PDB file of N, CA and C in Angstrom:
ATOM      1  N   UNK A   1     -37.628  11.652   7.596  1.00  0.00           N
ATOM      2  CA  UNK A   1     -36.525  12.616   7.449  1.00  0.00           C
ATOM      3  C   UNK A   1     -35.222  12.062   8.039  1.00  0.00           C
ATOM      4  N   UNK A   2     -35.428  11.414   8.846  1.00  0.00           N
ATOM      5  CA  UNK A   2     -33.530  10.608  10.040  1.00  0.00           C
ATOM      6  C   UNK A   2     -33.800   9.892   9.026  1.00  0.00           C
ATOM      7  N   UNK A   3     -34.038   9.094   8.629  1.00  0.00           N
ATOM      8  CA  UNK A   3     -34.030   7.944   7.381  1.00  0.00           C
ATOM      9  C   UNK A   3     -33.099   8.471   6.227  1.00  0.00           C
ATOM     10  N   UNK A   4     -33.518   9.526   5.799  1.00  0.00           N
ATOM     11  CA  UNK A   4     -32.877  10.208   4.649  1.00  0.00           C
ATOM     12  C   UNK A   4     -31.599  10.924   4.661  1.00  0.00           C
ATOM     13  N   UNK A   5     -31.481  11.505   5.810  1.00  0.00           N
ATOM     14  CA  UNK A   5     -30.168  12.128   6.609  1.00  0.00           C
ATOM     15  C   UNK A   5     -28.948  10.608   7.154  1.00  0.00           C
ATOM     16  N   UNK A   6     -29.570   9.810   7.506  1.00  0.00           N
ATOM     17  CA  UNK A   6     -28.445   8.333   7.307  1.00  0.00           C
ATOM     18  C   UNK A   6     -28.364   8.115   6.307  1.00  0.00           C
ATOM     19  N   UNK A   7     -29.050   8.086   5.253  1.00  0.00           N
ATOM     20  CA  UNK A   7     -28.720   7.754   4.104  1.00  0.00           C
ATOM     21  C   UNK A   7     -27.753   8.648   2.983  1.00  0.00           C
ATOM     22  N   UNK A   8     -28.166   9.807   3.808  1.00  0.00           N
ATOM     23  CA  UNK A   8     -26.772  11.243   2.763  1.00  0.00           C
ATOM     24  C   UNK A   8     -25.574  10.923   3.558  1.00  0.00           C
ATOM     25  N   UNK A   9     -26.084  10.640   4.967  1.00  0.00           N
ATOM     26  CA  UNK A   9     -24.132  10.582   5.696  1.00  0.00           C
ATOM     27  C   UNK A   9     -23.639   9.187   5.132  1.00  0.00           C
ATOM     28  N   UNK A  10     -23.846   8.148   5.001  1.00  0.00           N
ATOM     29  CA  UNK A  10     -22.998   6.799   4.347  1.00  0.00           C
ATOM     30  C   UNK A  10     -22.729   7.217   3.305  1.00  0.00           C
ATOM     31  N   UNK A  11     -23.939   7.886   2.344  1.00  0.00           N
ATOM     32  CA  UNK A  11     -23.535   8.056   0.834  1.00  0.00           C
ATOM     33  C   UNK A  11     -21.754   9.015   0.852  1.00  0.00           C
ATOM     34  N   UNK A  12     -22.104  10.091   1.564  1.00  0.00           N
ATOM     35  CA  UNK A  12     -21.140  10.981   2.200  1.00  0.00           C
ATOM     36  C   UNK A  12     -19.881  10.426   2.432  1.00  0.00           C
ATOM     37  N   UNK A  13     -19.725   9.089   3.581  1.00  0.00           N
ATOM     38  CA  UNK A  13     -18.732   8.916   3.344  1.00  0.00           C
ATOM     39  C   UNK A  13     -18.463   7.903   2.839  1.00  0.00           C
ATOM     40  N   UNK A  14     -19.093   6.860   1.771  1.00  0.00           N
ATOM     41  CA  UNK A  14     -18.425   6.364   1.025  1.00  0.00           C
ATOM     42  C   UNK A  14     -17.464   7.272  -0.121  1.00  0.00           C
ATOM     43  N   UNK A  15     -18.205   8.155  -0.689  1.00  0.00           N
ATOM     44  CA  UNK A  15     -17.453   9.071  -1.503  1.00  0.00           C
ATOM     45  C   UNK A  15     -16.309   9.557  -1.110  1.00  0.00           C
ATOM     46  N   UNK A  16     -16.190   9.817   0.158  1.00  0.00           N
ATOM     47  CA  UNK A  16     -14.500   9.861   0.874  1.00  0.00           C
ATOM     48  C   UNK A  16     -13.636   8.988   0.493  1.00  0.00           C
ATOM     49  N   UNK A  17     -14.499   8.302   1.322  1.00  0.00           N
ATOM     50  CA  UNK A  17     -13.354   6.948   1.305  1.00  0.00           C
ATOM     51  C   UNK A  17     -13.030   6.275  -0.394  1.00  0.00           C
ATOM     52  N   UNK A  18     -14.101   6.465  -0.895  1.00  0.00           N
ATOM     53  CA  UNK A  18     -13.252   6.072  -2.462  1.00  0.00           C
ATOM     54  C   UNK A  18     -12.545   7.642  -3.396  1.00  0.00           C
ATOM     55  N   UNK A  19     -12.627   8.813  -3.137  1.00  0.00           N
ATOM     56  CA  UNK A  19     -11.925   9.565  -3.295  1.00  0.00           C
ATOM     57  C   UNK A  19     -10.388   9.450  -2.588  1.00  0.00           C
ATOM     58  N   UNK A  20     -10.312   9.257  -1.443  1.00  0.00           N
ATOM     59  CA  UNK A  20      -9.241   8.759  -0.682  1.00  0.00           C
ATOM     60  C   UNK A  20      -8.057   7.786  -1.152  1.00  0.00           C
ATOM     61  N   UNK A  21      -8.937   6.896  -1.452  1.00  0.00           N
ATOM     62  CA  UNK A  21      -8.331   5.487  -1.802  1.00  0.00           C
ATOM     63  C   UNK A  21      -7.464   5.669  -3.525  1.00  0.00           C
ATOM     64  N   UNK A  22      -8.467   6.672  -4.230  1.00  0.00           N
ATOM     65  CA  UNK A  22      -8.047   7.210  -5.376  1.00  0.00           C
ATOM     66  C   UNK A  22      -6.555   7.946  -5.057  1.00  0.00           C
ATOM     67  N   UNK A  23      -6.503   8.947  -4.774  1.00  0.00           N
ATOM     68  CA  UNK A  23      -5.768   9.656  -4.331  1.00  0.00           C
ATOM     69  C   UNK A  23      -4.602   9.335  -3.517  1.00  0.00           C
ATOM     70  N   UNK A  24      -4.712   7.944  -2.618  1.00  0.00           N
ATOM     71  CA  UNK A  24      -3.393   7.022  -2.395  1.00  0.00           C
ATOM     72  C   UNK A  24      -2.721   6.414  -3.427  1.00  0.00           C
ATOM     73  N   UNK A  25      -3.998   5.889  -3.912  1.00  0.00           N
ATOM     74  CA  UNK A  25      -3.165   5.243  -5.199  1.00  0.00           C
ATOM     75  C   UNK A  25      -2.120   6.184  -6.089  1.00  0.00           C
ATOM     76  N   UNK A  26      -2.906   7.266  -6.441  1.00  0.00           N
ATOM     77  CA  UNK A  26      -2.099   7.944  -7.453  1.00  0.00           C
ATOM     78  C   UNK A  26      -0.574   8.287  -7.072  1.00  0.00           C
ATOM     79  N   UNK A  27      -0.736   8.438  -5.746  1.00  0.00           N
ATOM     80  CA  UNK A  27       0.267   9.285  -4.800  1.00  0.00           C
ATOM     81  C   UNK A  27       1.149   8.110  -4.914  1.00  0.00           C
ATOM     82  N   UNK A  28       0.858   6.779  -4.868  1.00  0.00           N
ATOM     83  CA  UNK A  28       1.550   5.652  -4.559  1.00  0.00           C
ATOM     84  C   UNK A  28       2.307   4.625  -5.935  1.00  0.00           C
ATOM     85  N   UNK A  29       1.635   5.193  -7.181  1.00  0.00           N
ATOM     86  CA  UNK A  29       2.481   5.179  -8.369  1.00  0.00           C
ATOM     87  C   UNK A  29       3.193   6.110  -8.624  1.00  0.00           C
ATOM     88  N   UNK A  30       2.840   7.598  -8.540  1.00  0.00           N
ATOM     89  CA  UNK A  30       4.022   8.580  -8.815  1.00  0.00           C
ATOM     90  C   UNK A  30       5.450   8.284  -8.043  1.00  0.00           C
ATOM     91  N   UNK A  31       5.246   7.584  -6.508  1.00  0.00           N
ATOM     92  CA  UNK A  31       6.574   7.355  -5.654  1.00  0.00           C
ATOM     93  C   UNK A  31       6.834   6.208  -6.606  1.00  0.00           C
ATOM     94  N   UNK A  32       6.483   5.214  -6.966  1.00  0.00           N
ATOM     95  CA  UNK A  32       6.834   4.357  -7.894  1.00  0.00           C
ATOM     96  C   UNK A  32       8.120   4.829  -9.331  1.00  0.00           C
ATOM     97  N   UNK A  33       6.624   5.599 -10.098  1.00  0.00           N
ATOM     98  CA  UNK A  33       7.714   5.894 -11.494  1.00  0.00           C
ATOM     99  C   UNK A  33       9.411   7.092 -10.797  1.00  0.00           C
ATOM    100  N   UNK A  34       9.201   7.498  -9.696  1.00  0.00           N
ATOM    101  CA  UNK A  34      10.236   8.245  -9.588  1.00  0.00           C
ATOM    102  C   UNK A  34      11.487   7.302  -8.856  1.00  0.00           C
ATOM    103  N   UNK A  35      10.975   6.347  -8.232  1.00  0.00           N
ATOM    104  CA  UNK A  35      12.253   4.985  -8.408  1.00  0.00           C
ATOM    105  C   UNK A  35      13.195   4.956  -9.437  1.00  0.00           C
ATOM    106  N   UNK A  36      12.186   4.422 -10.487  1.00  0.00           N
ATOM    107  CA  UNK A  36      12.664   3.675 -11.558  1.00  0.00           C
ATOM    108  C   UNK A  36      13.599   4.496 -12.507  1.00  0.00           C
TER     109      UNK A  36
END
């Protein structure tokens, strides 16, 4: 069962962290096209 519960929390926060990373990005082309 701790085996399986480490394994939901990494899964857990990898999904952050690439939701995250998504969500900079986007944030970080919209400041872009409103430059130009």
């Amino acid at each position: 069962m701790k085996e399986n519960m480490v394994f939901f929390v990494i899964n857990l926060v990898i999904w952050i962290g690439i939701f995250l990373y998504l969500l900079l990005l986007n944030y970080r082309v919209k400041k872009l096209e409103k430059k130009k």
